Amino acid sequence: MNDRAHCDVLVLGSGMGGLATAALLARDGFRVIVAEKMPRIGGRCSTMDYDGFKCITGVVGVETKGIVQELFHRVGADFDVQEAGAPHYLINGQICQVPSRGGMKHLMMAAGADAMDVETVMNAITGALHWRTPSCDVALGDWLRQYTSNPKIIEIFQALVSAVLFVNVNELSVHTYFEFLRKLKGIQRFGYAPGGSIRLAQSLARVVLDNGGEIWTRCRVNAIKSHKNIVRGATVSRWGKSISIKAPVVISNVGPKETARLAETGILDHSYLRELDQRMKPAVITALQFAMDEPLFESNHLLVTGTQSLNSVYQPTMVCPEWAPEGRHLLVAGSAPRNCREPFDGNLEIERCLADLRAVFPDFDSRAKLLLAGTFQGAWPGMHSLPGEDMDRKTPVINLYNVGDGVKPLGYTGLPGVVATGIDVAEEVMGRNKILTGAP
Amino acid sequence: MVVVNPLKCTGCAFCVPVCPSRAITSRGRAEIDTDRCVACLECLDYCPVAALCRGKNRKEPHE
Ligand SMILES: Cc1cc2nc3c(=O)[nH]c(=O)nc-3n(C[C@H](O)[C@H](O)[C@H](O)COP(=O)(O)OP(=O)(O)OC[C@H]3O[C@@H](n4cnc5c(N)ncnc54)[C@H](O)[C@@H]3O)c2cc1C
Ligand code: SF4
Ligand code: SF4
């Protein structure tokens, strides 16, 4: 291989943000190279084979009938996701299915809230959705406590925002919460990718390759190069060689902080660096994966209320049996600390999650064998920023963009958020290119 | 032999399933059973934060 290469667009990282952008631009005729340091693609939307179990690296549940599916459709990629069906909650030890209409009301009633309380909260939600969104300064928990003193009602909201937005009711602004309800409808529909979440990444990668793009794995980006504040490309190492890749546009999927580090912070302006430091607080989560002979409960997914840190349990094998060896099941338990800004103790968090699982499911230890205990924090977090605390997708270096979960639009989270950044940046690049080349 | 930099390791456990000799365990932070490690270096490529490095001198092969 040559020690020099060039392309129209260089994408750093093959997470779903990078691949979404790469697929869109490759389809539009740009020559794209994706540089990925790991041997496998997908980043936190991938699959690790372990004893025949398709263990997750991040994404378990994939939003359906939304922006992710739209993107796949737009680039002609196969969107193979099996619907998981209606969500279920565990409330007071009982599994409650959420009906397609009046879900929140039903859940609050199941929690034993009195009818007056339920009506007051429902009216407040309707008002906030259809009339006036409450101010950014109020936390969702405080806002709810104006209408109810019932902790079980607050717990229902806590389970959802902790599992899906990776933040607690007392830390999430009510404004961001209602944007989430508006933009993503609270993610009511989701499913699992047969064969593992990596299949989604592979499906987008195929579009890149079929349209003349390249994906280089085991290729670490060491520095982003720029001249007079305009990006020029990057230097990477692959197979022990250093390669300089020239590109007029660089799209980074490695997280805004790492992008700044690779771009040699000195050349970025100081106010940007200060903003990075102040805003970028990683969302901290824990995912425990277990092998089982029998399912623990009858649905494939439960949002769990009233625990110290456990918020959700998935049994993807109820929908996609091939995620485990024949006749066996995979269980994924997700948890997040009740204060996501306090120093994180991974071992303690794992113990808390295990204690919750034992309290919720009788005989847990004899039914589930721990495969992997993963904590996601710091430089490799649940998400690079808490919802509503994202950075701009443009960096101070011209033609250097960020995509991924540190730059998601308000109201978005996880995969839909990441895909939204890819679409936004790809469209911006296509638009600017038309201006520069005079194309119609 | 491979060592874990405890200041960098985030505990994701990505290194655990790739180890052919089952030398790695992780509970909030990875630990390597040095008796089992055959120094194949496979785990290094899967660590997202470059917390694994070769030998005792903490020199990171990727940096
Ligand atoms: C345990 C867990 C469970 C989750 N569950 C869900 C879920 O069920 N549903 C959902 O929608 N979301 C979920 N999320 C969130 C979701 O996984 C992430 O938001 C999303 O996958 C992030 O994608 P990304 O494109 O921003 O970045 P990443 O997936 O982090 O991709 C970045 C890529 O860049 C590569 N890279 C980094 N540095 C370099 C370098 N120097 N050179 C080359 N390559 C580099 C990395 O190896 C990686 O492949 C979960 C996250 C976690 C951690
Ligand atoms: S070097 Fe090889 S044997 Fe040693 S811990 Fe890493 S993967 Fe396992
Ligand atoms: S892959 Fe790296 S960060 Fe993750 S547990 Fe192993 S050593 Fe730690």
Coordinates of C-alpha atoms and ligand atoms in Angstrom, one line a residue:
Chain A
M1 CA 0.0 0.0 0.0
N2 CA 1.1 3.5 -0.7
D3 CA 1.9 5.8 2.2
R4 CA -0.4 8.5 0.6
A5 CA -4.1 8.3 -0.3
H6 CA -6.8 10.8 -1.2
C7 CA -10.5 11.0 -1.3
D8 CA -13.4 13.6 -1.4
V9 CA -14.6 12.9 2.1
L10 CA -12.7 11.2 4.9
V11 CA -14.8 9.7 7.7
L12 CA -13.1 9.0 11.0
G13 CA -14.7 6.0 12.7
S14 CA -17.3 3.5 11.6
G15 CA -19.9 4.0 14.2
M16 CA -23.5 4.5 12.9
G17 CA -22.9 8.2 12.7
G18 CA -19.9 7.8 10.5
L19 CA -21.5 5.1 8.3
A20 CA -24.8 7.0 7.9
T21 CA -22.8 10.0 6.6
A22 CA -20.5 7.8 4.4
A23 CA -23.4 5.9 2.9
L24 CA -25.3 9.1 2.0
L25 CA -22.3 10.8 0.5
A26 CA -21.0 7.7 -1.4
R27 CA -24.5 7.4 -3.0
D28 CA -24.3 11.0 -4.0
G29 CA -21.0 10.4 -5.9
F30 CA -18.4 11.4 -3.4
R31 CA -15.3 9.2 -3.1
V32 CA -15.4 8.2 0.6
I33 CA -12.8 6.5 2.8
V34 CA -13.9 5.4 6.3
A35 CA -11.0 4.9 8.8
E36 CA -11.8 2.6 11.7
K37 CA -9.3 1.6 14.4
M38 CA -11.0 -1.6 15.5
P39 CA -11.1 -4.9 13.5
R40 CA -14.9 -4.7 13.4
I41 CA -17.2 -2.0 12.3
G42 CA -20.2 -0.4 14.1
G43 CA -18.6 1.0 17.2
R44 CA -21.3 1.0 19.9
C45 CA -23.7 -0.6 17.4
S46 CA -21.9 -3.9 16.9
T47 CA -21.8 -7.5 18.0
M48 CA -19.3 -9.6 19.9
D49 CA -19.5 -13.4 19.6
Y50 CA -19.1 -15.0 23.0
D51 CA -19.8 -18.7 23.5
G52 CA -22.3 -18.5 20.7
F53 CA -24.1 -15.5 22.2
K54 CA -24.4 -12.3 20.1
C55 CA -23.4 -9.9 22.8
I56 CA -23.9 -6.2 22.3
T57 CA -21.3 -3.5 22.2
G58 CA -24.1 -0.8 22.7
V59 CA -27.3 -0.8 20.8
V60 CA -29.8 -3.5 21.7
G61 CA -33.2 -2.0 20.7
V62 CA -33.5 -0.2 17.3
E63 CA -36.1 2.4 16.8
T64 CA -38.4 1.5 13.9
K65 CA -40.7 3.5 11.7
G66 CA -38.6 6.6 12.3
I67 CA -35.5 8.4 11.1
V68 CA -33.2 5.3 11.2
Q69 CA -35.5 3.3 8.9
E70 CA -35.9 6.4 6.7
L71 CA -32.1 6.7 6.3
F72 CA -31.8 3.0 5.3
H73 CA -34.6 3.4 2.8
R74 CA -33.0 6.6 1.4
V75 CA -29.6 5.0 0.7
G76 CA -31.1 1.7 -0.5
A77 CA -29.8 -0.3 2.5
D78 CA -31.6 -3.4 3.9
F79 CA -33.3 -2.4 7.2
D80 CA -33.8 -5.8 8.7
V81 CA -35.3 -5.3 12.2
Q82 CA -37.8 -7.5 13.9
E83 CA -40.5 -5.5 15.8
A84 CA -40.4 -6.1 19.5
G85 CA -44.1 -5.2 20.0
A86 CA -45.7 -3.1 22.8
P87 CA -43.4 -1.9 25.6
H88 CA -43.9 -3.5 29.1
Y89 CA -43.2 -2.0 32.5
L90 CA -42.5 -3.7 35.8
I91 CA -44.6 -1.8 38.4
N92 CA -45.1 -3.1 42.0
G93 CA -43.7 -6.5 40.9
Q94 CA -46.4 -6.8 38.1
I95 CA -45.7 -6.7 34.4
C96 CA -47.9 -4.2 32.7
Q97 CA -48.2 -4.0 28.9
V98 CA -48.5 -0.4 27.6
P99 CA -51.6 0.0 25.4
S100 CA -51.1 1.8 22.1
R101 CA -53.4 4.6 23.3
G102 CA -53.5 6.2 26.7
G103 CA -50.3 4.4 27.7
M104 CA -49.1 6.8 30.4
K105 CA -52.5 7.0 32.1
H106 CA -52.7 3.2 32.2
L107 CA -49.3 2.9 33.8
M108 CA -50.0 5.5 36.4
M109 CA -53.3 3.7 37.3
A110 CA -51.3 0.4 37.5
A111 CA -48.9 2.1 39.9
G112 CA -51.9 2.7 42.2
A113 CA -52.1 6.4 41.7
D114 CA -55.4 8.0 42.5
A115 CA -57.6 9.1 39.7
M116 CA -57.3 12.8 40.6
D117 CA -53.5 12.7 40.5
V118 CA -53.5 10.9 37.2
E119 CA -55.8 13.5 35.7
T120 CA -53.8 16.4 36.9
V121 CA -50.5 15.0 35.5
M122 CA -52.2 14.1 32.2
N123 CA -53.6 17.6 31.8
A124 CA -50.2 19.1 32.5
I125 CA -48.6 16.8 29.9
T126 CA -51.2 17.7 27.3
G127 CA -50.7 21.4 28.0
A128 CA -46.9 21.1 27.7
L129 CA -47.2 19.1 24.5
H130 CA -49.8 21.2 22.7
W131 CA -49.7 24.6 24.2
R132 CA -46.5 25.8 26.0
T133 CA -43.3 23.8 26.6
P134 CA -42.1 24.5 30.1
S135 CA -38.8 26.4 30.6
C136 CA -35.4 24.8 30.2
D137 CA -34.4 25.5 33.8
V138 CA -36.8 23.1 35.4
A139 CA -35.9 19.4 35.9
L140 CA -38.5 16.9 34.8
G141 CA -38.7 15.5 38.4
D142 CA -39.4 19.0 39.9
W143 CA -41.9 19.8 37.2
L144 CA -43.8 16.5 37.9
R145 CA -43.8 17.1 41.7
Q146 CA -45.8 20.3 41.1
Y147 CA -48.7 18.0 40.0
T148 CA -48.2 14.9 42.1
S149 CA -46.6 13.8 45.3
N150 CA -46.9 10.1 44.4
P151 CA -43.3 8.7 44.1
K152 CA -44.6 5.8 42.0
I153 CA -45.6 8.2 39.2
I154 CA -42.2 9.8 39.2
E155 CA -40.7 6.3 39.1
I156 CA -42.4 5.5 35.8
F157 CA -40.9 8.6 34.2
Q158 CA -37.5 7.7 35.8
A159 CA -37.4 4.2 34.3
L160 CA -38.1 5.6 30.8
V161 CA -35.7 8.5 30.8
S162 CA -32.9 6.5 32.5
A163 CA -33.2 3.6 30.0
V164 CA -33.6 5.7 26.9
L165 CA -32.1 9.1 27.6
F166 CA -29.4 7.8 30.0
V167 CA -30.2 10.5 32.5
N168 CA -32.3 10.9 35.6
V169 CA -35.6 12.7 36.1
N170 CA -33.9 15.2 38.4
E171 CA -31.2 15.9 35.9
L172 CA -33.1 16.1 32.7
S173 CA -34.7 19.5 31.7
V174 CA -38.4 19.2 31.2
H175 CA -37.9 21.1 28.0
T176 CA -35.6 18.4 26.6
Y177 CA -38.1 15.7 27.7
F178 CA -41.0 17.3 25.8
E179 CA -38.8 17.7 22.7
F180 CA -38.0 14.0 23.0
L181 CA -41.8 13.2 23.1
R182 CA -42.3 15.5 20.1
K183 CA -39.5 14.3 17.9
L184 CA -39.2 10.6 18.8
K185 CA -42.7 10.1 20.3
G186 CA -40.9 8.6 23.3
I187 CA -39.6 5.7 21.1
Q188 CA -42.7 3.6 21.2
R189 CA -41.7 1.3 18.5
F190 CA -38.4 -0.6 18.3
G191 CA -37.0 -4.0 17.4
Y192 CA -33.9 -6.1 17.2
A193 CA -31.6 -6.8 14.2
P194 CA -31.6 -10.5 13.4
G195 CA -28.0 -11.7 13.6
G196 CA -27.0 -8.9 15.9
S197 CA -26.8 -5.1 15.8
I198 CA -23.7 -5.3 13.7
R199 CA -25.9 -6.2 10.8
L200 CA -27.2 -2.6 10.7
A201 CA -23.6 -1.3 10.4
Q202 CA -22.8 -4.0 7.7
S203 CA -25.9 -3.0 5.8
L204 CA -24.7 0.7 5.6
A205 CA -21.1 -0.4 4.9
R206 CA -22.3 -2.4 1.9
V207 CA -23.8 0.8 0.4
V208 CA -20.5 2.6 0.9
L209 CA -18.5 -0.2 -0.8
D210 CA -21.1 -0.6 -3.6
N211 CA -20.7 3.1 -4.4
G212 CA -17.0 3.1 -4.8
G213 CA -16.1 3.9 -1.2
E214 CA -13.6 2.2 1.0
I215 CA -13.7 1.1 4.6
W216 CA -10.3 0.6 6.3
T217 CA -10.4 -1.4 9.6
R218 CA -7.5 -1.7 12.0
C219 CA -6.7 1.8 10.8
R220 CA -6.1 4.3 13.7
V221 CA -6.4 8.0 13.1
N222 CA -3.4 9.7 14.8
A223 CA -3.9 13.4 13.8
I224 CA -6.3 15.6 11.8
K225 CA -4.4 17.9 9.5
S226 CA -5.4 21.4 8.6
H227 CA -3.7 24.5 7.1
K228 CA -4.8 28.1 7.8
N229 CA -7.8 26.7 9.6
I230 CA -9.1 24.6 6.7
V231 CA -9.0 20.9 7.1
R232 CA -6.7 19.0 4.8
G233 CA -7.0 15.3 5.8
A234 CA -5.5 13.1 8.5
T235 CA -2.6 10.8 9.2
V236 CA -3.5 7.2 10.1
S237 CA -1.6 4.1 10.9
R238 CA -2.4 0.8 9.4
W239 CA -0.4 -2.5 9.4
G240 CA 2.4 -0.7 11.1
K241 CA 2.6 2.0 8.4
S242 CA 1.8 5.7 8.7
I243 CA -0.4 6.9 5.8
S244 CA -1.3 10.5 5.0
I245 CA -4.8 10.8 3.6
K246 CA -5.7 14.0 1.8
A247 CA -9.3 15.1 1.9
P248 CA -11.1 18.5 1.5
V249 CA -13.8 17.4 3.9
V250 CA -13.2 15.4 7.1
I251 CA -16.1 14.0 9.2
S252 CA -15.2 12.8 12.6
N253 CA -17.3 10.1 14.4
V254 CA -14.8 9.7 17.3
G255 CA -16.5 12.0 19.7
P256 CA -16.2 15.8 19.9
K257 CA -13.4 15.8 22.6
E258 CA -11.3 13.3 20.8
T259 CA -11.8 15.2 17.5
A260 CA -10.5 18.3 19.2
R261 CA -7.5 16.3 20.6
L262 CA -6.7 14.9 17.1
A263 CA -7.0 18.3 15.5
E264 CA -4.3 19.5 17.9
T265 CA -6.3 21.6 20.3
G266 CA -4.1 24.7 19.8
I267 CA -5.6 25.5 16.5
L268 CA -9.2 25.3 17.7
D269 CA -10.4 28.5 19.3
H270 CA -10.4 28.8 23.1
S271 CA -14.0 29.6 23.5
Y272 CA -14.8 26.3 21.6
L273 CA -12.5 24.3 23.9
R274 CA -14.1 25.9 27.0
E275 CA -17.5 25.0 25.7
L276 CA -16.4 21.4 25.0
D277 CA -15.2 21.2 28.6
Q278 CA -18.3 22.6 30.1
R279 CA -20.9 20.9 28.0
M280 CA -19.6 17.4 27.3
K281 CA -20.5 15.3 30.3
P282 CA -20.6 11.7 29.2
A283 CA -23.7 9.7 30.0
V284 CA -22.7 6.8 32.2
I285 CA -24.4 3.4 31.9
T286 CA -23.8 -0.2 32.7
A287 CA -24.9 -3.2 30.7
L288 CA -24.8 -6.7 32.1
Q289 CA -25.2 -9.7 29.7
F290 CA -26.3 -13.1 30.9
A291 CA -26.8 -16.6 29.4
M292 CA -30.0 -18.4 30.4
D293 CA -31.7 -21.7 29.6
E294 CA -35.2 -20.3 30.0
P295 CA -36.5 -16.8 29.6
L296 CA -36.9 -14.9 32.9
F297 CA -40.2 -13.3 32.0
E298 CA -42.7 -13.5 29.2
S299 CA -42.0 -10.4 27.1
N300 CA -38.8 -9.4 25.3
H301 CA -38.4 -6.1 27.1
L302 CA -39.2 -4.5 30.5
L303 CA -38.7 -1.0 31.8
V304 CA -38.2 -1.5 35.6
T305 CA -39.5 0.9 38.2
G306 CA -38.6 1.3 41.9
T307 CA -35.0 0.1 41.7
Q308 CA -31.8 1.7 42.8
S309 CA -30.1 1.7 39.4
L310 CA -31.5 -1.1 37.1
N311 CA -33.8 0.5 34.5
S312 CA -34.4 -2.0 31.8
V313 CA -34.1 -5.7 30.9
Y314 CA -34.1 -7.1 27.4
Q315 CA -34.5 -10.7 26.2
P316 CA -33.7 -10.2 22.5
T317 CA -33.8 -14.0 21.9
M318 CA -37.6 -13.9 22.4
V319 CA -37.7 -12.1 19.1
C320 CA -34.4 -13.1 17.5
P321 CA -33.5 -16.6 18.8
E322 CA -30.2 -16.6 16.8
W323 CA -28.8 -14.1 19.3
A324 CA -28.0 -17.2 21.4
P325 CA -27.1 -20.9 20.8
E326 CA -30.1 -23.0 20.0
G327 CA -32.5 -23.3 22.9
R328 CA -30.7 -20.7 25.1
H329 CA -31.4 -17.1 25.8
L330 CA -29.5 -13.8 26.2
L331 CA -30.5 -11.3 28.8
V332 CA -29.3 -7.7 28.7
A333 CA -29.8 -5.6 31.8
G334 CA -29.2 -1.9 31.7
S335 CA -28.6 0.4 34.6
A336 CA -27.5 4.0 35.3
P337 CA -26.5 5.6 38.6
R338 CA -29.1 7.9 40.2
N339 CA -26.7 10.8 40.0
C340 CA -24.9 10.8 36.6
R341 CA -22.5 13.6 37.5
E342 CA -21.0 12.0 40.6
P343 CA -17.7 10.1 40.3
F344 CA -18.4 6.7 38.8
D345 CA -17.4 3.5 40.6
G346 CA -17.9 0.7 38.0
N347 CA -17.7 -2.2 40.4
L348 CA -20.2 -0.6 42.8
E349 CA -22.6 0.1 39.9
I350 CA -22.4 -3.5 38.7
E351 CA -23.1 -4.7 42.3
R352 CA -26.1 -2.4 42.5
C353 CA -27.5 -3.7 39.2
L354 CA -27.0 -7.3 40.3
A355 CA -28.8 -6.5 43.7
D356 CA -31.7 -5.0 41.8
L357 CA -31.9 -8.1 39.5
R358 CA -32.0 -10.4 42.5
A359 CA -34.6 -8.3 44.2
V360 CA -36.8 -8.2 41.1
F361 CA -36.5 -11.8 39.8
P362 CA -36.7 -14.7 42.3
D363 CA -33.8 -17.2 42.0
F364 CA -32.0 -14.9 39.6
D365 CA -28.5 -16.3 40.3
S366 CA -29.6 -19.9 39.6
R367 CA -31.3 -18.9 36.3
A368 CA -28.8 -16.5 34.8
K369 CA -25.1 -16.8 34.3
L370 CA -23.1 -13.6 33.9
L371 CA -21.3 -13.5 30.5
L372 CA -20.1 -9.9 30.4
A373 CA -20.3 -6.9 32.7
G374 CA -19.6 -3.7 30.8
T375 CA -19.4 -0.1 32.2
F376 CA -19.6 2.8 29.7
Q377 CA -18.2 6.1 30.9
G378 CA -15.5 8.7 30.3
A379 CA -14.0 8.4 26.8
W380 CA -16.2 5.4 25.9
P381 CA -19.6 6.3 27.4
G382 CA -23.3 5.5 26.9
M383 CA -23.4 8.7 24.9
H384 CA -20.8 11.4 24.6
S385 CA -23.2 14.1 26.0
L386 CA -26.3 14.2 28.1
P387 CA -29.5 15.0 26.2
G388 CA -29.7 18.7 25.5
E389 CA -26.0 19.3 26.2
D390 CA -24.7 18.6 22.7
M391 CA -22.0 20.5 20.7
D392 CA -22.4 22.0 17.3
R393 CA -21.7 19.6 14.4
K394 CA -19.4 22.2 12.8
T395 CA -16.0 22.6 14.5
P396 CA -13.9 25.8 14.3
V397 CA -11.8 24.2 11.6
I398 CA -13.5 24.7 8.2
N399 CA -14.8 21.5 6.6
L400 CA -14.2 19.5 9.8
Y401 CA -17.5 18.2 11.2
N402 CA -18.5 16.0 14.0
V403 CA -21.2 13.3 13.8
G404 CA -22.4 10.9 16.5
D405 CA -24.0 11.1 19.9
G406 CA -22.1 14.1 21.2
V407 CA -23.7 16.4 18.6
K408 CA -27.2 15.1 18.4
P409 CA -30.2 17.4 17.8
L410 CA -32.4 18.4 20.8
G411 CA -34.9 15.8 21.7
Y412 CA -32.9 13.0 20.1
T413 CA -31.1 10.1 21.7
G414 CA -29.1 6.9 20.8
L415 CA -29.3 5.6 17.3
P416 CA -32.0 8.0 16.0
G417 CA -29.9 10.9 17.3
V418 CA -26.7 9.6 15.7
V419 CA -28.4 9.0 12.4
A420 CA -29.9 12.5 12.5
T421 CA -26.4 14.0 12.8
G422 CA -25.2 11.9 9.8
I423 CA -28.1 13.1 7.6
D424 CA -27.6 16.7 8.7
V425 CA -23.8 16.7 7.9
A426 CA -24.2 14.8 4.7
E427 CA -26.8 17.3 3.4
E428 CA -24.6 20.2 4.4
V429 CA -21.7 18.8 2.5
M430 CA -23.8 18.0 -0.6
G431 CA -25.2 21.6 -0.4
R432 CA -21.8 23.3 -0.1
N433 CA -20.4 21.1 -2.9
K434 CA -23.2 22.3 -5.2
I435 CA -22.3 25.9 -4.5
L436 CA -18.6 25.3 -5.0
T437 CA -19.0 23.3 -8.3
G438 CA -22.0 25.2 -9.6
A439 CA -23.9 21.9 -10.0
P440 CA -27.6 22.3 -10.2
Chain B
M1 CA 2.4 -10.2 28.2
V2 CA -0.2 -7.5 28.2
V3 CA -1.0 -5.0 31.0
V4 CA -4.0 -2.8 31.7
N5 CA -3.6 0.9 32.3
P6 CA -6.2 1.3 35.1
L7 CA -6.4 5.1 34.5
K8 CA -7.6 4.6 31.0
C9 CA -9.7 1.5 31.2
T10 CA -13.4 2.3 31.2
G11 CA -14.6 -1.2 31.9
C12 CA -16.5 -1.9 28.6
A13 CA -15.3 -5.5 28.6
F14 CA -14.8 -5.5 24.8
C15 CA -11.5 -7.2 25.4
V16 CA -13.0 -10.2 27.3
P17 CA -14.7 -12.2 24.5
V18 CA -11.8 -11.7 22.0
C19 CA -9.1 -13.3 24.2
P20 CA -8.5 -16.9 22.9
S21 CA -7.1 -18.0 26.3
R22 CA -9.8 -16.5 28.4
A23 CA -7.2 -14.5 30.3
I24 CA -9.3 -11.4 30.8
T25 CA -12.1 -10.6 33.3
S26 CA -13.7 -7.3 33.8
R27 CA -15.9 -5.8 36.5
G28 CA -15.7 -2.1 36.1
R29 CA -12.1 -2.5 35.0
A30 CA -10.2 -5.2 33.1
E31 CA -7.8 -7.6 34.8
I32 CA -5.4 -10.0 33.0
D33 CA -4.4 -13.4 34.4
T34 CA -0.8 -13.3 33.4
D35 CA -0.4 -17.0 33.7
R36 CA -3.0 -17.5 31.0
C37 CA -2.0 -14.7 28.6
V38 CA -0.1 -16.0 25.6
A39 CA 0.7 -12.4 24.3
C40 CA -1.2 -12.8 21.1
L41 CA -2.1 -9.1 21.3
E42 CA -5.5 -9.6 19.8
C43 CA -7.2 -7.7 22.7
L44 CA -5.2 -4.5 22.0
D45 CA -7.1 -3.9 18.7
Y46 CA -10.5 -4.1 20.4
C47 CA -9.9 -1.7 23.3
P48 CA -11.6 1.6 22.4
V49 CA -9.5 3.7 24.7
A50 CA -6.0 2.2 24.2
A51 CA -5.9 1.0 27.8
L52 CA -4.1 -2.2 27.0
C53 CA -0.4 -2.3 26.2
R54 CA 2.4 -4.7 25.7
G55 CA 4.9 -5.6 28.3
K56 CA 5.8 -4.0 31.6
N57 CA 7.2 -0.7 30.3
R58 CA 3.7 0.7 29.6
K59 CA 4.8 1.6 26.1
E60 CA 1.7 1.6 23.9
P61 CA 2.2 -0.1 20.6
H62 CA -0.4 2.0 19.0
E63 CA 0.8 5.4 20.0
Ligands
LIG1 C1 -24.4 -0.4 26.6 C2 -25.0 0.5 25.6 C3 -26.4 0.3 25.2 C4 -27.0 1.1 24.3 N1 -28.2 0.8 23.9 C5 -28.8 1.5 22.9 C6 -30.1 1.1 22.4 O1 -30.6 0.0 22.8 N2 -30.7 1.8 21.4 C7 -30.1 3.0 20.9 O2 -30.6 3.6 20.0 N3 -28.9 3.4 21.4 C8 -28.3 2.6 22.4 N4 -27.0 3.0 22.9 C9 -26.4 4.3 22.4 C10 -25.8 4.0 21.0 O3 -25.0 2.8 21.1 C11 -24.8 5.1 20.7 O4 -25.4 6.4 20.8 C12 -24.3 5.0 19.2 O5 -24.1 3.7 18.8 C13 -23.1 5.9 19.0 O6 -22.8 5.9 17.7 P1 -21.6 6.9 17.2 O7 -21.7 6.9 15.7 O8 -21.8 8.2 17.8 O9 -20.2 6.4 17.7 P2 -19.5 5.0 18.0 O10 -20.4 3.9 17.9 O11 -18.8 5.2 19.3 O12 -18.4 5.0 16.8 C14 -17.2 5.6 16.9 C15 -16.2 4.8 16.1 O13 -15.0 5.5 15.9 C16 -13.9 4.6 16.1 N5 -12.7 5.4 16.5 C17 -12.5 6.1 17.7 N6 -11.3 6.7 17.7 C18 -10.7 6.4 16.5 C19 -9.5 6.7 15.9 N7 -8.6 7.5 16.5 N8 -9.2 6.2 14.7 C20 -10.1 5.4 14.0 N9 -11.3 5.1 14.5 C21 -11.6 5.5 15.7 C22 -14.4 3.7 17.2 O14 -13.7 2.5 17.2 C23 -15.9 3.5 16.8 O15 -16.0 2.4 15.9 C24 -26.3 2.2 23.8 C25 -25.0 2.5 24.2 C26 -24.4 1.7 25.1 C27 -23.0 1.9 25.4
SF4_2 S1 -2.6 -10.7 24.6 FE1 -4.0 -12.4 23.8 S2 -3.9 -14.0 25.4 FE2 -3.1 -12.1 26.3 S3 -4.9 -11.1 27.2 FE3 -4.7 -10.2 25.2 S4 -6.0 -11.6 23.9 FE4 -5.7 -12.7 25.8
SF4_3 S1 -11.4 -3.1 26.2 FE1 -10.1 -1.6 27.1 S2 -11.4 -0.2 28.2 FE2 -12.6 -2.1 27.7 S3 -12.4 -3.3 29.6 FE3 -10.8 -4.0 28.1 S4 -9.0 -2.8 28.7 FE4 -10.8 -1.8 29.7

